Coordinates of C-alpha atoms and ligand atoms in Angstrom, one line a residue:
M174 CA -49.9 9.8 114.3
E175 CA -49.0 12.0 117.3
A176 CA -51.5 12.0 120.1
P177 CA -53.2 15.4 120.5
L178 CA -51.9 17.6 123.4
T179 CA -54.0 17.8 126.5
L180 CA -55.1 21.3 127.5
R181 CA -52.6 21.4 130.3
Q182 CA -49.7 20.3 128.0
S183 CA -50.7 22.9 125.4
R184 CA -50.9 25.7 128.0
H185 CA -47.5 24.7 129.2
L186 CA -46.1 24.7 125.7
E187 CA -47.6 28.1 125.0
A188 CA -46.0 29.5 128.1
A189 CA -42.6 28.1 127.2
E190 CA -42.9 29.5 123.7
R191 CA -43.9 32.8 125.0
T192 CA -40.8 33.0 127.2
A193 CA -38.6 31.8 124.4
D194 CA -40.0 34.4 122.0
R195 CA -39.4 37.2 124.4
W196 CA -35.9 36.1 125.4
W197 CA -34.7 39.7 125.4
R198 CA -37.0 40.8 128.2
D199 CA -34.7 39.3 130.8
A200 CA -31.6 38.3 128.9
V201 CA -28.1 38.8 130.3
I202 CA -26.1 40.2 127.5
Y203 CA -22.3 40.2 127.5
Q204 CA -20.5 43.0 125.6
V205 CA -17.5 41.9 123.6
Y206 CA -15.2 44.8 122.6
V207 CA -13.6 43.0 119.7
R208 CA -10.1 44.6 119.8
S209 CA -9.7 43.6 123.4
F210 CA -11.5 40.3 124.0
A211 CA -9.3 37.5 122.5
D212 CA -6.7 37.5 119.8
G213 CA -7.0 34.5 117.4
N214 CA -4.2 35.3 115.0
G215 CA -1.5 36.5 117.3
D216 CA -1.2 40.1 116.1
G217 CA -1.9 41.7 119.4
V218 CA -5.4 42.8 118.4
G219 CA -8.6 40.9 119.3
D220 CA -10.6 39.4 116.4
L221 CA -13.5 37.2 115.5
L222 CA -11.5 34.0 115.6
G223 CA -10.5 34.9 119.2
I224 CA -14.2 35.3 120.1
R225 CA -15.0 31.9 118.5
T226 CA -12.5 30.2 120.6
R227 CA -13.9 31.8 123.8
L228 CA -17.6 31.0 123.1
P229 CA -17.5 28.0 125.5
Y230 CA -16.3 30.4 128.2
L231 CA -19.3 32.7 127.7
H232 CA -21.5 29.6 127.6
S233 CA -20.2 28.4 130.9
L234 CA -20.3 31.9 132.4
G235 CA -24.1 31.6 131.9
V236 CA -25.0 34.6 129.8
D237 CA -27.8 34.5 127.2
A238 CA -26.3 36.6 124.4
L239 CA -23.3 38.5 123.3
W240 CA -23.2 42.0 121.7
I241 CA -20.1 42.4 119.5
T242 CA -18.8 46.0 118.9
P243 CA -18.1 46.9 115.3
F244 CA -15.9 44.5 113.3
Y245 CA -16.7 46.1 109.9
E246 CA -14.1 47.4 107.5
S247 CA -12.7 50.6 109.1
P248 CA -9.6 52.8 109.2
M249 CA -10.1 52.6 113.1
A250 CA -10.1 56.4 113.7
D251 CA -12.6 55.5 116.5
G252 CA -11.9 51.9 117.2
G253 CA -14.3 50.7 114.4
Y254 CA -17.1 53.1 115.0
D255 CA -16.0 54.7 111.8
V256 CA -17.3 52.3 109.3
A257 CA -16.0 52.2 105.7
D258 CA -18.0 49.3 104.5
Y259 CA -21.0 48.0 106.5
R260 CA -21.1 44.7 104.7
A261 CA -17.5 43.7 105.0
V262 CA -15.3 42.5 107.9
D263 CA -12.1 44.4 108.6
P264 CA -9.2 42.2 107.7
S265 CA -7.7 42.8 111.1
F266 CA -10.7 41.1 112.6
G267 CA -11.2 38.3 110.1
T268 CA -13.6 37.5 107.2
L269 CA -17.3 37.3 106.6
G270 CA -16.7 33.5 106.9
D271 CA -15.6 34.0 110.5
I272 CA -18.6 36.0 111.5
D273 CA -20.9 33.5 109.8
A274 CA -19.2 30.7 111.7
L275 CA -19.2 32.7 114.9
V276 CA -23.0 33.2 114.7
R277 CA -23.6 29.5 113.9
E278 CA -21.3 28.3 116.7
A279 CA -22.9 30.7 119.2
H280 CA -26.4 29.5 118.3
A281 CA -25.3 25.9 118.7
L282 CA -24.3 26.8 122.3
G283 CA -27.7 28.6 122.9
L284 CA -26.1 32.0 122.8
R285 CA -27.7 34.8 120.7
V286 CA -25.6 37.3 118.8
I287 CA -26.2 41.1 118.6
V288 CA -24.1 43.2 116.3
D289 CA -23.5 47.0 116.4
I290 CA -24.9 49.3 113.7
V291 CA -23.6 52.8 113.3
P292 CA -26.2 54.9 111.5
N293 CA -25.3 58.5 112.6
H294 CA -22.0 58.7 110.6
T295 CA -19.8 56.7 108.3
S296 CA -16.0 56.7 108.0
D297 CA -14.5 59.4 105.9
R298 CA -13.1 56.5 103.8
H299 CA -16.6 55.2 103.0
A300 CA -17.2 55.2 99.2
W301 CA -20.1 57.7 99.7
F302 CA -18.0 60.2 101.4
R303 CA -15.2 60.0 98.9
E304 CA -17.8 60.4 96.1
A305 CA -19.2 63.4 98.0
L306 CA -15.8 65.1 98.3
A307 CA -15.3 64.6 94.5
A308 CA -18.7 66.0 93.7
E309 CA -19.9 69.6 93.4
P310 CA -21.7 71.5 96.2
G311 CA -25.4 70.9 95.9
S312 CA -24.9 67.5 94.2
A313 CA -26.8 64.3 95.1
A314 CA -23.6 62.8 96.4
R315 CA -23.1 65.6 98.9
D316 CA -26.8 65.5 100.0
R317 CA -26.1 62.1 101.7
Y318 CA -24.0 64.0 104.3
M319 CA -24.3 67.4 106.0
F320 CA -22.3 69.8 103.8
R321 CA -22.8 73.5 104.2
P322 CA -21.0 76.7 103.2
G323 CA -19.1 78.5 105.9
R324 CA -19.8 81.8 107.5
G325 CA -17.5 84.9 107.4
T326 CA -16.4 86.8 104.3
D327 CA -14.8 83.8 102.6
G328 CA -16.6 81.0 104.3
E329 CA -13.7 80.7 106.7
L330 CA -16.0 80.2 109.8
P331 CA -17.9 77.1 110.5
P332 CA -21.7 77.1 109.7
N333 CA -22.7 77.2 113.3
D334 CA -21.3 76.8 116.9
W335 CA -22.0 73.1 117.4
E336 CA -19.3 71.1 119.2
S337 CA -18.0 67.6 118.6
V338 CA -18.5 65.1 121.4
F339 CA -14.8 64.4 121.2
G340 CA -13.9 68.2 121.6
G341 CA -13.5 71.1 119.2
A342 CA -15.9 72.2 116.5
A343 CA -18.3 69.7 115.0
W344 CA -17.5 71.1 111.5
T345 CA -14.4 70.6 109.3
R346 CA -13.7 72.4 106.1
E347 CA -13.2 69.9 103.2
R348 CA -9.9 71.6 102.3
P349 CA -8.0 73.5 105.0
D350 CA -8.8 76.9 103.4
S351 CA -11.5 76.4 100.9
G352 CA -14.7 74.6 100.0
E353 CA -17.7 73.6 102.1
W354 CA -17.8 72.4 105.7
Y355 CA -19.1 69.0 106.8
L356 CA -20.7 68.1 110.1
H357 CA -19.2 65.5 112.3
L358 CA -20.6 65.2 115.8
F359 CA -17.7 62.9 116.7
A360 CA -14.2 62.8 115.0
P361 CA -13.6 64.6 111.7
E362 CA -13.1 61.0 110.3
Q363 CA -16.8 60.3 111.1
P364 CA -18.9 62.6 108.8
D365 CA -22.6 62.7 109.8
L366 CA -25.1 61.3 107.4
N367 CA -28.1 63.3 106.3
W368 CA -31.1 61.2 107.5
H369 CA -33.6 63.4 105.6
N370 CA -32.1 61.8 102.4
A371 CA -34.2 58.8 101.2
E372 CA -31.2 57.0 99.9
V373 CA -29.6 56.9 103.3
R374 CA -32.7 55.4 104.8
A375 CA -33.0 52.8 102.1
E376 CA -29.3 51.9 102.4
F377 CA -29.6 51.1 106.1
L378 CA -32.6 49.0 105.7
D379 CA -30.6 47.0 103.2
I380 CA -27.6 46.8 105.6
L381 CA -29.8 45.5 108.4
T382 CA -31.3 42.9 106.0
F383 CA -27.9 41.7 105.0
W384 CA -27.0 40.9 108.7
L385 CA -30.4 39.6 109.5
R386 CA -30.1 37.1 106.6
L387 CA -26.7 36.1 108.0
G388 CA -28.5 35.1 111.2
V389 CA -27.8 37.8 113.8
D390 CA -30.4 38.2 116.6
G391 CA -30.4 41.9 116.7
F392 CA -28.6 45.3 116.6
R393 CA -27.2 47.6 119.2
V394 CA -27.9 51.0 117.6
D395 CA -24.9 53.3 118.0
V396 CA -25.9 56.9 118.9
A397 CA -29.6 56.0 118.5
H398 CA -30.5 59.5 119.6
G399 CA -28.5 61.0 116.8
M400 CA -29.1 60.9 113.0
F401 CA -31.6 63.8 112.6
K402 CA -30.5 67.4 113.2
D403 CA -32.7 70.5 113.4
P404 CA -32.7 71.7 109.8
A405 CA -32.4 75.3 111.0
L406 CA -28.8 74.5 112.1
A407 CA -29.1 77.4 114.6
D408 CA -26.4 78.3 117.0
I409 CA -26.7 77.0 120.5
G410 CA -25.0 80.0 122.0
R411 CA -22.8 78.4 124.5
S412 CA -19.8 76.2 124.8
G413 CA -19.5 73.0 126.8
Q414 CA -22.5 71.6 125.0
I415 CA -21.4 68.0 125.5
A416 CA -21.9 68.4 129.2
L417 CA -25.6 68.8 128.5
L418 CA -25.8 65.5 126.7
G419 CA -28.3 63.3 128.5
S420 CA -29.7 66.2 130.6
E421 CA -30.9 69.0 128.3
A422 CA -32.4 69.1 124.8
L423 CA -29.8 69.7 122.0
P424 CA -30.8 70.5 118.4
Y425 CA -28.8 67.6 117.0
F426 CA -29.9 64.8 119.4
D427 CA -33.2 63.0 120.3
R428 CA -35.3 64.6 117.5
D429 CA -38.8 63.2 116.9
E430 CA -38.1 62.2 113.3
V431 CA -35.8 59.4 114.5
H432 CA -38.8 57.4 115.6
E433 CA -40.1 57.1 112.1
V434 CA -36.9 55.3 111.2
Y435 CA -37.2 52.9 114.2
R436 CA -40.7 52.1 113.1
E437 CA -39.4 51.0 109.7
W438 CA -36.6 49.1 111.4
R439 CA -39.0 47.3 113.7
A440 CA -41.2 46.2 110.8
L441 CA -38.1 44.8 109.2
L442 CA -37.0 43.0 112.4
D443 CA -40.5 41.5 112.8
S444 CA -40.5 40.2 109.2
F445 CA -37.7 37.8 110.1
D446 CA -38.3 34.6 112.1
G447 CA -37.2 34.4 115.7
D448 CA -37.2 37.3 118.0
R449 CA -34.7 39.8 116.4
I450 CA -34.2 42.9 118.5
G451 CA -33.0 46.5 118.4
V452 CA -31.2 48.1 121.4
A453 CA -30.8 51.8 121.6
E454 CA -27.7 53.6 122.8
A455 CA -29.6 56.7 123.6
W456 CA -28.4 59.5 125.9
V457 CA -31.6 61.5 126.4
P458 CA -32.7 63.9 129.1
S459 CA -35.4 61.8 130.9
A460 CA -36.9 58.4 131.4
E461 CA -39.9 59.6 129.5
R462 CA -37.8 60.6 126.4
L463 CA -36.1 57.2 126.6
A464 CA -39.4 55.3 126.7
R465 CA -40.3 56.8 123.3
Y466 CA -37.6 54.6 121.7
L467 CA -39.3 51.6 123.3
R468 CA -42.8 51.9 122.1
G469 CA -44.3 48.7 120.9
D470 CA -43.5 49.4 117.3
E471 CA -40.0 50.7 117.8
L472 CA -36.9 49.3 119.5
H473 CA -36.9 46.6 122.2
Q474 CA -34.4 47.8 124.8
A475 CA -32.3 50.9 125.6
F476 CA -29.2 51.1 127.8
N477 CA -30.0 52.5 131.2
F478 CA -27.2 55.2 131.4
H479 CA -28.9 56.9 134.4
Y480 CA -28.4 53.7 136.3
L481 CA -24.8 53.4 135.1
S482 CA -24.1 57.0 136.3
A483 CA -25.6 56.6 139.8
D484 CA -23.3 56.5 142.8
F485 CA -23.1 53.3 144.8
E486 CA -25.4 54.8 147.4
A487 CA -28.7 53.3 148.5
G488 CA -30.8 56.5 148.1
A489 CA -29.4 57.3 144.6
L490 CA -29.8 53.7 143.5
R491 CA -33.4 53.4 144.7
E492 CA -34.3 56.6 143.0
V493 CA -33.0 55.5 139.6
V494 CA -34.5 52.0 139.9
D495 CA -37.9 53.5 140.7
A496 CA -37.6 56.1 137.9
T497 CA -36.6 53.4 135.4
V498 CA -39.4 51.1 136.3
A499 CA -42.0 53.9 136.2
G500 CA -40.6 55.4 133.0
L501 CA -40.9 52.1 131.1
A502 CA -44.3 51.0 132.4
P503 CA -46.4 53.0 130.0
V504 CA -44.6 51.3 127.0
D505 CA -44.3 47.9 128.7
A506 CA -40.6 47.7 127.9
P507 CA -38.2 45.8 130.1
A508 CA -35.6 47.7 132.1
T509 CA -31.9 47.2 131.4
W510 CA -29.2 47.5 134.0
V511 CA -25.6 48.2 133.1
L512 CA -22.6 49.2 135.1
S513 CA -19.8 49.6 132.6
N514 CA -19.1 49.6 128.8
H515 CA -16.2 50.6 126.5
D516 CA -16.9 54.3 126.8
V517 CA -16.8 54.8 130.6
T518 CA -14.4 54.3 133.4
R519 CA -14.7 50.8 134.8
H520 CA -17.0 50.7 137.8
V521 CA -14.5 49.1 140.2
T522 CA -12.6 52.3 139.8
R523 CA -15.6 54.6 139.7
Y524 CA -16.7 53.1 143.0
G525 CA -13.4 54.1 144.6
G526 CA -10.9 51.5 143.4
G527 CA -8.9 49.1 145.4
A528 CA -10.5 46.7 147.8
L529 CA -13.5 49.0 148.5
G530 CA -14.1 49.5 144.8
L531 CA -14.1 45.8 144.2
A532 CA -16.4 45.0 147.2
R533 CA -18.9 47.6 145.9
A534 CA -18.6 46.3 142.4
R535 CA -19.3 42.7 143.6
A536 CA -22.3 43.9 145.6
A537 CA -23.5 46.0 142.5
A538 CA -23.4 42.8 140.4
L539 CA -25.7 41.0 142.8
L540 CA -28.0 44.0 142.9
M541 CA -28.1 44.4 139.1
L542 CA -28.8 40.7 138.5
A543 CA -31.6 40.7 141.0
L544 CA -33.5 43.7 139.4
P545 CA -36.4 43.0 137.1
G546 CA -35.5 43.1 133.4
S547 CA -32.3 42.5 131.4
A548 CA -28.7 43.1 132.3
Y549 CA -25.5 43.9 130.4
I550 CA -22.1 42.8 131.5
Y551 CA -19.0 44.4 129.9
Q552 CA -16.2 42.1 129.3
G553 CA -13.9 41.9 132.3
D554 CA -16.7 43.0 134.8
E555 CA -16.9 39.4 135.7
L556 CA -13.2 39.5 136.6
G557 CA -13.5 42.6 138.7
L558 CA -11.1 44.4 136.4
P559 CA -10.3 48.0 137.4
E560 CA -9.6 50.8 134.9
V561 CA -6.0 51.1 133.8
T562 CA -5.2 54.6 134.8
D563 CA -1.5 54.7 134.0
L564 CA -1.3 53.9 130.3
P565 CA 1.7 55.8 128.9
D566 CA 0.7 58.8 126.7
E567 CA 2.3 57.3 123.6
V568 CA 0.0 54.3 123.6
L569 CA -3.2 56.2 123.8
Q570 CA -5.4 55.7 120.8
D571 CA -8.8 57.2 121.7
P572 CA -9.5 60.2 119.4
Q573 CA -10.5 62.1 122.6
W574 CA -6.9 62.4 123.6
E575 CA -5.8 64.3 120.5
R576 CA -9.0 66.2 120.0
S577 CA -9.0 67.6 123.5
G578 CA -5.4 68.8 123.1
H579 CA -4.2 66.1 125.5
T580 CA -6.5 67.2 128.4
E581 CA -8.8 64.2 128.2
R582 CA -7.0 60.9 128.3
G583 CA -10.1 59.2 126.8
R584 CA -11.5 55.7 127.0
D585 CA -8.5 53.4 126.5
G586 CA -8.2 52.6 130.2
C587 CA -11.4 50.5 130.0
R588 CA -10.3 48.9 126.7
V589 CA -7.2 47.1 127.9
P590 CA -7.2 43.4 126.7
I591 CA -8.7 40.7 128.8
P592 CA -6.3 38.5 130.9
W593 CA -7.1 34.9 130.3
G594 CA -4.3 33.0 132.0
G595 CA -0.6 32.6 132.7
Q596 CA 1.8 34.7 134.8
E597 CA 2.7 37.6 132.5
P598 CA 1.4 39.7 129.7
P599 CA -0.3 39.0 127.3
F600 CA -1.9 36.6 129.8
G601 CA -3.3 34.3 127.1
F602 CA -4.9 37.1 125.2
G603 CA -3.1 35.8 122.1
A604 CA -1.0 32.7 121.6
P605 CA 2.3 32.5 123.6
G606 CA 5.0 34.6 122.0
S607 CA 2.4 36.6 120.0
S608 CA 3.0 40.3 119.4
D609 CA 2.6 43.0 122.1
T610 CA -1.1 43.7 122.7
W611 CA -2.5 46.9 121.2
L612 CA -2.7 48.4 124.7
P613 CA -0.2 47.1 127.3
M614 CA -1.6 45.0 130.1
P615 CA -0.6 45.6 133.8
A616 CA 1.6 42.9 135.3
S617 CA -0.6 43.0 138.4
W618 CA -3.4 41.4 136.4
R619 CA -1.8 38.0 137.0
D620 CA -4.1 37.5 139.9
L621 CA -7.2 38.5 137.9
T622 CA -6.9 36.1 135.0
V623 CA -9.8 33.8 134.2
E624 CA -7.4 30.9 134.9
A625 CA -6.5 32.3 138.4
Q626 CA -10.2 33.0 139.3
A627 CA -11.8 29.9 137.8
G628 CA -10.9 27.5 140.6
D629 CA -11.3 30.0 143.5
P630 CA -14.8 29.8 145.0
D631 CA -14.4 33.3 146.4
S632 CA -13.3 35.0 143.2
T633 CA -15.4 37.5 141.3
L634 CA -15.7 35.2 138.4
S635 CA -17.2 32.4 140.6
L636 CA -19.6 35.0 142.1
Y637 CA -20.9 35.9 138.6
R638 CA -21.1 32.3 137.5
R639 CA -23.2 31.4 140.6
A640 CA -25.3 34.4 140.3
L641 CA -26.1 33.8 136.6
R642 CA -26.9 30.2 137.3
L643 CA -29.3 31.1 140.2
R644 CA -30.8 33.8 138.1
R645 CA -31.9 31.2 135.6
E646 CA -33.1 28.8 138.2
L647 CA -35.1 31.1 140.4
A648 CA -38.6 31.6 139.1
A649 CA -38.8 35.1 140.8
L650 CA -35.9 36.6 138.9
G651 CA -35.5 38.0 135.4
D652 CA -38.6 39.7 134.1
R653 CA -41.0 37.3 135.8
T654 CA -42.1 39.3 138.9
T655 CA -42.1 42.9 139.9
L656 CA -40.0 44.4 142.7
R657 CA -41.3 45.2 146.1
W658 CA -39.2 47.4 148.4
L659 CA -38.9 46.3 152.1
D660 CA -38.1 48.4 155.0
A661 CA -34.3 49.0 155.3
P662 CA -32.0 51.0 157.5
E663 CA -30.2 54.0 156.2
G664 CA -27.6 53.1 153.6
C665 CA -29.3 49.8 152.7
L666 CA -31.6 48.6 149.9
V667 CA -33.8 45.6 150.5
F668 CA -36.4 44.3 148.0
A669 CA -38.4 41.1 147.4
R670 CA -39.1 39.5 144.1
G671 CA -42.1 37.2 144.0
T672 CA -42.8 35.5 147.3
G673 CA -39.6 33.5 147.7
F674 CA -36.7 35.9 147.1
V675 CA -35.1 38.8 148.9
C676 CA -32.0 40.9 147.9
A677 CA -30.4 43.1 150.5
V678 CA -27.6 45.5 149.7
N679 CA -25.5 47.4 152.3
T680 CA -24.0 50.4 150.5
S681 CA -22.7 52.0 153.7
D682 CA -19.2 51.7 155.1
A683 CA -20.2 49.9 158.3
A684 CA -21.8 46.5 158.9
V685 CA -25.6 46.4 159.4
R686 CA -28.0 44.1 161.1
L687 CA -31.1 43.1 159.1
P688 CA -33.8 40.6 159.8
A689 CA -32.9 37.1 158.6
Y690 CA -35.1 36.8 155.6
G691 CA -34.3 33.2 154.9
D692 CA -31.4 31.0 153.7
V693 CA -28.5 32.8 152.2
L694 CA -28.2 31.7 148.6
L695 CA -25.3 33.9 147.6
A696 CA -23.3 36.8 149.1
S697 CA -20.8 39.2 147.6
G698 CA -18.8 39.5 150.8
P699 CA -18.9 38.6 154.5
V700 CA -22.4 37.8 156.0
D701 CA -23.3 36.2 159.3
V702 CA -26.6 35.0 160.6
E703 CA -26.6 35.8 164.4
D704 CA -29.4 35.4 166.8
G705 CA -32.0 35.4 164.0
A706 CA -30.4 38.5 162.4
L707 CA -28.5 38.9 159.2
V708 CA -25.3 40.8 159.7
L709 CA -24.1 42.3 156.4
A710 CA -20.6 43.7 156.1
A711 CA -20.0 47.1 154.5
A712 CA -20.4 47.2 150.7
T713 CA -22.0 43.8 150.6
A714 CA -25.1 42.3 148.9
V715 CA -26.9 39.1 149.6
W716 CA -29.5 36.9 148.0
C717 CA -31.9 35.0 150.3
S718 CA -34.5 32.4 149.6
V719 CA -37.5 33.1 151.7
P720 CA -39.5 30.2 153.0
H721 CA -43.2 30.1 151.9
P722 CA -45.5 31.2 154.8
Ligands
LIG769 C1 -21.0 55.5 120.7 C2 -19.9 54.4 120.9 C3 -18.6 55.1 121.1 C4 -18.3 55.8 119.8 C5 -19.4 56.8 119.4 C6 -19.3 57.3 118.0 O1 -21.1 56.3 121.7 O2 -20.3 53.6 122.0 O3 -17.6 54.2 121.4 O4 -17.1 56.6 120.0 O5 -20.6 56.2 119.5 O6 -19.6 56.3 117.1

């Protein structure tokens, strides 16, 4: 018989269990953009087998979880965010057996797995949409989507003036000159679902159940602010609507009805063992609106796009950190910090590119990983990859390029495959001699491969590895303590976590002298300790351990 636990032991156990249960509150989550991470079958496109072979890399990097972008059956009109079958794996990415093995192998390494769910729209090849097109106006099959008669004498004008996020009208007529129009807030190949329809709601609960049973640890909810539209479908009365996204109310985004759905989803997540989570991709006008997605009975996390959009400048960063923490406090949700993803220009380039952009990106990594809450790393951030800005026109695949009449180059420049090793493309992305990669890789990336950086203690990869290891070891980091700002000169941010840790960031373009807070644990660039002062180079961050008084 086992001896009963002492009170101290049981308290200790309780604390450990609590932390394990709430893993997501300070998890570092690595975003895998499937097409571009690793190619297991040599066809030039990343796949599930490729991810499986690279799980040990993610484990040794020190992240807690991976979020995998859609790998479901799809005609790829929007890189997989146009799903034709939510319960099937696209053959170009592998099989259900591969995702099942991936989840089990990741779990064996202590890595959790989050998958993407795309509820706002399906692919136009989804069985439901084909059924809808074959059915009569007013039929049950059409009611799952947003079909409406056109305006004008012969219905030749769209039902209203709403615009697609990818450019052009948000409506397409089912046949070029006849029939009803259907709504697509993204590409015409992505018809919007009607979330007022009970069958749609039931179907998604069933899809989530399918993946939860397979063992996934949660869902990143694509366009979580979408789904419900103002039933009046009234005109907005102005063009350039997408520029308002995230700053002003729009009749097709961030509607209150969406929260009923998240309550249902949360109840489902909670009915499974372990701590399964929902993460909102929600572009909403304010921190208060975002917090609504994170009430105790809704989703767990939301991407912090206001942080992502901030310039690398002390004042702007401090403002967004404060607004984030204050906005989330009423709902007791953890903050998330994110610098890049598959939809935005990589931050090395946003921060100015070249050596300066890289220095700022390295400093930004230490800042992000020292803030309270959870953090997201987009594949290649840890290598300091810049945006590829000179992709030839003929290789561009983002629907934004065509939809904008070739005025917006789109998001392909942040989706170029990851360089793993070797001296020339495809840099170990696929097997040697495998096909050309789906987007070409710059020859200059030979110095940025995982192989080239792994053995170099000054590389960006080594910086991330050390930071992630320290983040686990230091009791003050993660979600365990609040942040306290310390006095800092113009252009600098300095804050303490707990009693033993200080992070200082110099966002200015000149070196600064700061008090020596304690031992330097890690620095993103040159630092010196001189006459009791810490001299921090331009665009540099440092972590210090502060001796106990
Ligand atoms: C999300 C995805 C983006 C996609 C869009 C439509 O914003 O991150 O890649 O194009 O939704 O599904």
